[in-house]
PDB file of C-alpha atoms in Angstrom:
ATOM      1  CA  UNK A   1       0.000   0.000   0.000  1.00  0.00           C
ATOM      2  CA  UNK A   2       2.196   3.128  -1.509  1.00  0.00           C
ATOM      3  CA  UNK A   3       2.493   6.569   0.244  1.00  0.00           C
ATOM      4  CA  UNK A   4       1.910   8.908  -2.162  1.00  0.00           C
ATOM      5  CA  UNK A   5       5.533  11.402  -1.443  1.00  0.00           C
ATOM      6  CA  UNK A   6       5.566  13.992  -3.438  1.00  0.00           C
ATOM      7  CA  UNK A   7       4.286  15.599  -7.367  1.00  0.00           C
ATOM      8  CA  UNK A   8       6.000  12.497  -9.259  1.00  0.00           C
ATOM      9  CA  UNK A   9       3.531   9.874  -7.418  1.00  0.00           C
ATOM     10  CA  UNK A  10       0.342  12.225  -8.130  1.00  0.00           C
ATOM     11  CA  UNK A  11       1.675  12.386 -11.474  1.00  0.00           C
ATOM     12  CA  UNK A  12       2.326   8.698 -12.529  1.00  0.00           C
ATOM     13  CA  UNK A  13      -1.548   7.890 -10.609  1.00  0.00           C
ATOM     14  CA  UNK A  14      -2.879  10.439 -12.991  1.00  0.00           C
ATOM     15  CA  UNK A  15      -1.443   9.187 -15.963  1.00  0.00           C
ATOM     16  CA  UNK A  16      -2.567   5.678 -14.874  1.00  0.00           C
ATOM     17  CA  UNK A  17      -5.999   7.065 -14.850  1.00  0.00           C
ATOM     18  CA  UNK A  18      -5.422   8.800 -17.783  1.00  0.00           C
ATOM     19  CA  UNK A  19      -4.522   5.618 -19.652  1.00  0.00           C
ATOM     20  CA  UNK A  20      -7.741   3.743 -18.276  1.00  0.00           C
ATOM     21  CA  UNK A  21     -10.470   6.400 -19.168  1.00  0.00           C
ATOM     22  CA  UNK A  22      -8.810   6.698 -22.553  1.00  0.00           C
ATOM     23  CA  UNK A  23      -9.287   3.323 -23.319  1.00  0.00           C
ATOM     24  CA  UNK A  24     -12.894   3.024 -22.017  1.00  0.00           C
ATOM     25  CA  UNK A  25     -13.640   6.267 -24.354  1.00  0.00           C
ATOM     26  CA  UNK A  26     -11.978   4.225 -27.405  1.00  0.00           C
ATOM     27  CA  UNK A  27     -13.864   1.253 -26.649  1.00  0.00           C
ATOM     28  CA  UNK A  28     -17.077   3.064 -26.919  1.00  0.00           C
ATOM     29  CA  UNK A  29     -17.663   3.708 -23.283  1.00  0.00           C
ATOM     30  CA  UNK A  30     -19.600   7.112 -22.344  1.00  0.00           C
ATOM     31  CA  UNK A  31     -18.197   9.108 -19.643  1.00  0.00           C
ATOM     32  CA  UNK A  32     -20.042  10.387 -16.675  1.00  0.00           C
ATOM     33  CA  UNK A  33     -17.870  12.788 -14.393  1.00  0.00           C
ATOM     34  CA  UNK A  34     -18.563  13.179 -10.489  1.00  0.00           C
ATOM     35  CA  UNK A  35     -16.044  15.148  -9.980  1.00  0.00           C
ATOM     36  CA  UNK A  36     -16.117  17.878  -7.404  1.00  0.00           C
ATOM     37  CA  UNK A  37     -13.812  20.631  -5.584  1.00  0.00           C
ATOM     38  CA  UNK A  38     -14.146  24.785  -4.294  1.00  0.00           C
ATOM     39  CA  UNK A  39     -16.067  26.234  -1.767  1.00  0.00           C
ATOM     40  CA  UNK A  40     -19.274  24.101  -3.217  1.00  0.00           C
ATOM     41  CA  UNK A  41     -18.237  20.811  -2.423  1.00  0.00           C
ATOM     42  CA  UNK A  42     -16.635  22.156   0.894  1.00  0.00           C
ATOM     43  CA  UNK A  43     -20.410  23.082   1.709  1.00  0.00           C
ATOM     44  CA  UNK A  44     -22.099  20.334   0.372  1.00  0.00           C
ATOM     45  CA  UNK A  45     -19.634  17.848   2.281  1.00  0.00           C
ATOM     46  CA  UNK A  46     -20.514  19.854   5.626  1.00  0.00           C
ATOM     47  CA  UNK A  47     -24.090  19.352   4.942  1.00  0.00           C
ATOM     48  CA  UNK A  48     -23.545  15.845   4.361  1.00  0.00           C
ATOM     49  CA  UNK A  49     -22.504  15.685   7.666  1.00  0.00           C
ATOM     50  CA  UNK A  50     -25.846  17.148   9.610  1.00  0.00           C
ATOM     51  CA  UNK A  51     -28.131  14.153  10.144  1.00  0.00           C
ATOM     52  CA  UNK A  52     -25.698  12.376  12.164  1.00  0.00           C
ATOM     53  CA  UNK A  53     -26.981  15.227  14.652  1.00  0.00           C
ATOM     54  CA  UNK A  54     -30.168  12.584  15.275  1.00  0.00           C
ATOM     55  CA  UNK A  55     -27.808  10.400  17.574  1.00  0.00           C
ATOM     56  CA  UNK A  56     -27.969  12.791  19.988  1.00  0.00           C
ATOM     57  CA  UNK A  57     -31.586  12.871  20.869  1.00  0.00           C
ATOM     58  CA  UNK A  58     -31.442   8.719  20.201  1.00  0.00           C
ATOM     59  CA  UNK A  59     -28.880   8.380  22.897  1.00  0.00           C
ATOM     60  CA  UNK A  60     -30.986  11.077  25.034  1.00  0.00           C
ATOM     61  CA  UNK A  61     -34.125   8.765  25.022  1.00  0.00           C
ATOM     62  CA  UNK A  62     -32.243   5.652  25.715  1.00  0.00           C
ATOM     63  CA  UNK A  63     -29.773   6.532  28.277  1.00  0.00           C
ATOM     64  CA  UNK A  64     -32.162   9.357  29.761  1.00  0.00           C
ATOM     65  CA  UNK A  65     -29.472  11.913  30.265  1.00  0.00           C
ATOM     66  CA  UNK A  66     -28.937  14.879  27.835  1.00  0.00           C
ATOM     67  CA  UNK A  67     -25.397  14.763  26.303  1.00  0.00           C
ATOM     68  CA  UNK A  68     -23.792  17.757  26.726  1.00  0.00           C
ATOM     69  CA  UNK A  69     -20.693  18.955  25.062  1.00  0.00           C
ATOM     70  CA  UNK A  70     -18.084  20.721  27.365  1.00  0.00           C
ATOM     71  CA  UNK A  71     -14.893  22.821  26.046  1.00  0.00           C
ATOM     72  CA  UNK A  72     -12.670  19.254  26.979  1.00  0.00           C
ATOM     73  CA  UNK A  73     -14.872  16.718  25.301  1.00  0.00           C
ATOM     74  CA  UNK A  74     -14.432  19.177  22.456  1.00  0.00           C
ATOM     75  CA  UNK A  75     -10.967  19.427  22.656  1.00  0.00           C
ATOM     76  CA  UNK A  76     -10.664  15.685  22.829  1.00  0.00           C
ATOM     77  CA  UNK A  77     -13.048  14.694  19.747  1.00  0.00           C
ATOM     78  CA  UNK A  78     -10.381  17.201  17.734  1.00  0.00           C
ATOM     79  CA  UNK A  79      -7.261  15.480  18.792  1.00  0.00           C
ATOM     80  CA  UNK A  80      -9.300  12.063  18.172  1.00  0.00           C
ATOM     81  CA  UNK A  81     -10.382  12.875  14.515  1.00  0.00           C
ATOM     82  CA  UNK A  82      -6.620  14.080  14.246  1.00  0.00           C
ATOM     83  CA  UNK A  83      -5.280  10.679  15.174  1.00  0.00           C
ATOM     84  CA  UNK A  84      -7.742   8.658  13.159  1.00  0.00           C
ATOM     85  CA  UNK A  85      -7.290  10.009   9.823  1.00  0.00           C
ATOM     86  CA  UNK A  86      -4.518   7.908   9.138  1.00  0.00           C
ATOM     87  CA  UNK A  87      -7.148   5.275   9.668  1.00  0.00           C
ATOM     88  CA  UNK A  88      -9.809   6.887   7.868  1.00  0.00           C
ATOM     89  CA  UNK A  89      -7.553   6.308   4.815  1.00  0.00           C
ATOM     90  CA  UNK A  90      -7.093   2.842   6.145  1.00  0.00           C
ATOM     91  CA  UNK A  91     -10.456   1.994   6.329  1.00  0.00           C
ATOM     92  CA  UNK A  92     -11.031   2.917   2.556  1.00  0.00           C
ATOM     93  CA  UNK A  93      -8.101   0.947   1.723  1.00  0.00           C
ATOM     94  CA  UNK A  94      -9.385  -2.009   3.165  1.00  0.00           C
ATOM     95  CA  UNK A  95     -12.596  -1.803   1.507  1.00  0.00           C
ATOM     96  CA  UNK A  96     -11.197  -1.661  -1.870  1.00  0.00           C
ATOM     97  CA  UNK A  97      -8.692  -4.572  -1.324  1.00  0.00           C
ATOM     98  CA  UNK A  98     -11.302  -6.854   0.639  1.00  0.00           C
ATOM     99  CA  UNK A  99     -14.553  -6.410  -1.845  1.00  0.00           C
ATOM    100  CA  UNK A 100     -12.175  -5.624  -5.359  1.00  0.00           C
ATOM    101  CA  UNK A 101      -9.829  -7.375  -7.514  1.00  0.00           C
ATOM    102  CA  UNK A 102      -7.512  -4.529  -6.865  1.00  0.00           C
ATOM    103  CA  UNK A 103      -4.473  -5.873  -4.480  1.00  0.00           C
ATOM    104  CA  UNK A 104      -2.851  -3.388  -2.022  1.00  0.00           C
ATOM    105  CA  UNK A 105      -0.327  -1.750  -4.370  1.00  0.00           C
ATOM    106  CA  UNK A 106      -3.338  -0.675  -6.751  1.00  0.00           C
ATOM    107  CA  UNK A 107      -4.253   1.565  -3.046  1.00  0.00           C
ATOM    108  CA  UNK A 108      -2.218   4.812  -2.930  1.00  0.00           C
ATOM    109  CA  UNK A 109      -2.626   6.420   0.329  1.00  0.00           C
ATOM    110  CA  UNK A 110      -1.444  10.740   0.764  1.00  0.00           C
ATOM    111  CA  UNK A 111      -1.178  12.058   4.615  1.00  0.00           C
ATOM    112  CA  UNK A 112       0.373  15.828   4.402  1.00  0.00           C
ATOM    113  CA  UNK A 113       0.930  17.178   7.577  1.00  0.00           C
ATOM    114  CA  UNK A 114      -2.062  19.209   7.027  1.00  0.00           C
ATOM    115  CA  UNK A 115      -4.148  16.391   6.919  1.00  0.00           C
ATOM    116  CA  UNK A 116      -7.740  17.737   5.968  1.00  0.00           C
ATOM    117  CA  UNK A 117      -6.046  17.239   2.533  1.00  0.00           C
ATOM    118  CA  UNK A 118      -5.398  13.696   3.313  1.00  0.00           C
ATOM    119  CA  UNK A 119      -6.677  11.277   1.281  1.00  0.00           C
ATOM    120  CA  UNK A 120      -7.013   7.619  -0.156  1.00  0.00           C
ATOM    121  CA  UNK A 121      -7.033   6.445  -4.419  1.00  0.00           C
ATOM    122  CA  UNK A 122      -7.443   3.484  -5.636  1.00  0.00           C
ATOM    123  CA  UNK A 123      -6.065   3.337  -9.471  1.00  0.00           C
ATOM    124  CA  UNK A 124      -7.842   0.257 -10.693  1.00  0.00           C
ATOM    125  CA  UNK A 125     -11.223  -0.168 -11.964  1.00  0.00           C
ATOM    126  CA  UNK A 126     -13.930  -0.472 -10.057  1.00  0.00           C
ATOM    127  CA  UNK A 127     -17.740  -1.605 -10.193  1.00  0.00           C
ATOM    128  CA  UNK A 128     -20.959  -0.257  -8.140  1.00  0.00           C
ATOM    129  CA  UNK A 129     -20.791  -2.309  -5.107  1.00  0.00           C
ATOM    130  CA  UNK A 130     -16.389  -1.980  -4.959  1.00  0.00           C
ATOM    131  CA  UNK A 131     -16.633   1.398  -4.867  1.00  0.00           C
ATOM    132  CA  UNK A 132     -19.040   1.998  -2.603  1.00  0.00           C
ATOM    133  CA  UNK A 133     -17.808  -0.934  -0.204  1.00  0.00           C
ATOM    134  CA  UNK A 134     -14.067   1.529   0.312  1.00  0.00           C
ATOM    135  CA  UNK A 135     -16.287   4.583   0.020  1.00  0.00           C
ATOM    136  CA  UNK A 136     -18.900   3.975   3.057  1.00  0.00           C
ATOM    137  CA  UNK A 137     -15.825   2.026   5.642  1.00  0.00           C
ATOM    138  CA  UNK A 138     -14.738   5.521   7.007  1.00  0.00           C
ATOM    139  CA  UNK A 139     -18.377   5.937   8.224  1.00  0.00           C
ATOM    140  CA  UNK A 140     -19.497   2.861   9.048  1.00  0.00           C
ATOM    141  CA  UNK A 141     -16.681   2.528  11.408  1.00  0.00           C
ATOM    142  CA  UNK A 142     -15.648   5.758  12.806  1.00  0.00           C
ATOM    143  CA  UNK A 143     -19.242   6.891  13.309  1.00  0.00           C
ATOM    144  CA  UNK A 144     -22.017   4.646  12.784  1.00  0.00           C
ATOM    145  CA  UNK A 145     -20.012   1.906  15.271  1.00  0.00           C
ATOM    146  CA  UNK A 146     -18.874   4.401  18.100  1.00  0.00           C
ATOM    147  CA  UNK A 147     -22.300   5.928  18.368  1.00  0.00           C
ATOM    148  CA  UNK A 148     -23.643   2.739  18.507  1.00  0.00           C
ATOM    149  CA  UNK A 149     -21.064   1.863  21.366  1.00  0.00           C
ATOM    150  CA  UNK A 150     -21.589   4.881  23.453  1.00  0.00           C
ATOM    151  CA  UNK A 151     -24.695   4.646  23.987  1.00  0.00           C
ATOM    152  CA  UNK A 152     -23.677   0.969  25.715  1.00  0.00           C
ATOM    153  CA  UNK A 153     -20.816   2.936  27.590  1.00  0.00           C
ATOM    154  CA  UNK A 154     -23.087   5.463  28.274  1.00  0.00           C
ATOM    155  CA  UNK A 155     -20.311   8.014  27.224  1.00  0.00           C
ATOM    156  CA  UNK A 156     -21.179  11.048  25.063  1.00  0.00           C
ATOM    157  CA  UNK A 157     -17.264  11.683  24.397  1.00  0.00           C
ATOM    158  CA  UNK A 158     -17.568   8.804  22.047  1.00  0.00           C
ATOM    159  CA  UNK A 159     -21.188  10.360  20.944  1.00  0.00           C
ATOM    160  CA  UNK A 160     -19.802  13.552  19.638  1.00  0.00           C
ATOM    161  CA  UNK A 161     -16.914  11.791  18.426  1.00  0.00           C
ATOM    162  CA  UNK A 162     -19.102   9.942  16.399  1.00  0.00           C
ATOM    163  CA  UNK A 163     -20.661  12.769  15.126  1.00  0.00           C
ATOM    164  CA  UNK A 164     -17.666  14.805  14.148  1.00  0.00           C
ATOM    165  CA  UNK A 165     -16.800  11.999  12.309  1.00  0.00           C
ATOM    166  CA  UNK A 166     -19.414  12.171  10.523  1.00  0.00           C
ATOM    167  CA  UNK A 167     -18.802  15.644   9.264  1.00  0.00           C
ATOM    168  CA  UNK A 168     -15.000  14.404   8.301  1.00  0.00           C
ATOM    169  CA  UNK A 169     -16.906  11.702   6.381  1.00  0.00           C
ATOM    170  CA  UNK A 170     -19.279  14.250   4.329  1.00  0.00           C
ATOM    171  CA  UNK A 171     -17.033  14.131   1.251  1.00  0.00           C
ATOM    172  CA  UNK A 172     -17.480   9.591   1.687  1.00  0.00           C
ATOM    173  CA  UNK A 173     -21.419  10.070   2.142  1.00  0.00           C
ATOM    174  CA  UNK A 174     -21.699  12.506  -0.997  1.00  0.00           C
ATOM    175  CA  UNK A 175     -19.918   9.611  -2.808  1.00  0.00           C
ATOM    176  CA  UNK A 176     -21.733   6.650  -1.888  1.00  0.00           C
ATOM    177  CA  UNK A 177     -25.275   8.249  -2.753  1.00  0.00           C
ATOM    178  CA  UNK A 178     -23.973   9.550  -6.254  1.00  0.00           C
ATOM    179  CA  UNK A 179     -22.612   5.862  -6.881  1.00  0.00           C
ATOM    180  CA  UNK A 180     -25.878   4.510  -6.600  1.00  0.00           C
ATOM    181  CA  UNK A 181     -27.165   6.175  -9.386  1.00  0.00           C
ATOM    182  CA  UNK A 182     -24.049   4.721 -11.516  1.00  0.00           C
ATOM    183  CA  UNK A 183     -24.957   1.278 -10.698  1.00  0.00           C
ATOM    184  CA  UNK A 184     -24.382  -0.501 -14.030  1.00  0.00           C
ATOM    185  CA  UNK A 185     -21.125   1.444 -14.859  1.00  0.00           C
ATOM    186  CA  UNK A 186     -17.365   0.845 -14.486  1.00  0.00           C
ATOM    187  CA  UNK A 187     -16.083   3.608 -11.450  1.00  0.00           C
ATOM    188  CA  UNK A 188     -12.382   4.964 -11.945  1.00  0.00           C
ATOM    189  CA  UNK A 189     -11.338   6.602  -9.168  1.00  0.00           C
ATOM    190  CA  UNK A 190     -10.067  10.432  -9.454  1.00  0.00           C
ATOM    191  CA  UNK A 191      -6.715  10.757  -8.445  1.00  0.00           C
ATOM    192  CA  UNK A 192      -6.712  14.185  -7.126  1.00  0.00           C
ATOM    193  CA  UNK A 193      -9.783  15.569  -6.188  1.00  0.00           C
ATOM    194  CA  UNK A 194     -12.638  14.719  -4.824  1.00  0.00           C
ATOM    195  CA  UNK A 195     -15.041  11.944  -6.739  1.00  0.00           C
ATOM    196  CA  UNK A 196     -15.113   9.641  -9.413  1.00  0.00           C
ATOM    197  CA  UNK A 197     -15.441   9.723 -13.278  1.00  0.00           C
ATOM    198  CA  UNK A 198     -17.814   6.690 -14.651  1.00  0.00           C
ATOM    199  CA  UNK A 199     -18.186   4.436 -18.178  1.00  0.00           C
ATOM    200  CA  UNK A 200     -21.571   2.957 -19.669  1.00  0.00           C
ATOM    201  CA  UNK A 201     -20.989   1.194 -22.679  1.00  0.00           C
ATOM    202  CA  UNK A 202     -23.258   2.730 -25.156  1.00  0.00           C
ATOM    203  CA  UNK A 203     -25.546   0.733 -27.516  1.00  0.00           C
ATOM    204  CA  UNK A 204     -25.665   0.573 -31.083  1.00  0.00           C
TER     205      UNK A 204
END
């Protein structure tokens, strides 16, 4: 599983992709881009985030106590989401390997040290239920499973954890529902922003 160093890596994974969506486009294939970046996808990716704000009053009504969120819980779910982003990138990895053909040198993974612009690509083809399997893993298990769990632990550090998470994982969610209306089409990954560009072989 390369670490994506420097310009030369971003380069040969876009020329990789380059190669692929050229030879879906000669074969016939139409391309569908969902493809997104700027202040719109920045907003749309926050939004994403929002219903994972229905936890709260879940874990209200079952453990009977109002969560609240102090200044140190606050400080805590930060450092946490700092820490785990290394895994976030993980936990895509491992969904492409496990539910793809793709093996773990077809996985690139890029951690700056500013690491909201950290990210995973996978530079092998993919099909609905591939992509969507390394797409939702983020989610599933840095928010779905922890809010699940605190409300066991009764702890509602792990609550808001789960729902910061969430937020981090807006970019993930926009991606998995926009996959499921490419169903029937190959999924390239994009190597350097956010999204994925798709092929339908067209019908003569």
């Amino acid at each position: 599983m390369p670490l994506i160093k420097g310009n030369d890596d971003i380069q040969r994974n876009t020329e990789t992709y380059e190669q692929l969506k050229q030879n879906y486009i000669s074969l016939g294939y139409l391309e569908y881009s969902c493809v997104r970046k700027g202040l719109k996808h920045d907003l749309l990716s926050a939004a994403a985030g929002l219903p994972a704000f229905v936890i709260v009053p879940v874990y209200a009504h079952i453990v009977g106590d109002i969560p609240t969120l102090e200044i140190k819980q606050f400080l805590i779910c930060i450092i946490l989401l700092f820490i785990t982003t290394p895994l976030h990138e993980l936990l895509h990895a491992f969904g492409w390997i496990i539910f793809s053909k793709n093996n773990s040198t077809n996985i690139f993974i890029y951690l700056p040290l500013g690491i909201s612009d950290a990210y995973c690509h996978c530079n092998g083809p993919l099909n609905f239920f591939e992509y969507l399997a390394g797409s939702v893993f983020p989610f599933f298990f840095l928010s779905i499973v922890p809010a699940v769990v605190s409300i066991f632990i009764r702890s509602s550090t792990m609550l808001y954890f789960s729902v910061f998470s969430a937020f981090s994982c807006g970019s993930d969610i926009i991606n998995s529902v926009i996959v499921c209306f490419h169903r029937d089409e190959i999924i390239l990954d994009y190597p350097t922003d956010c999204g994925f560009t798709s092929y339908k072989k067209l019908n003569h």
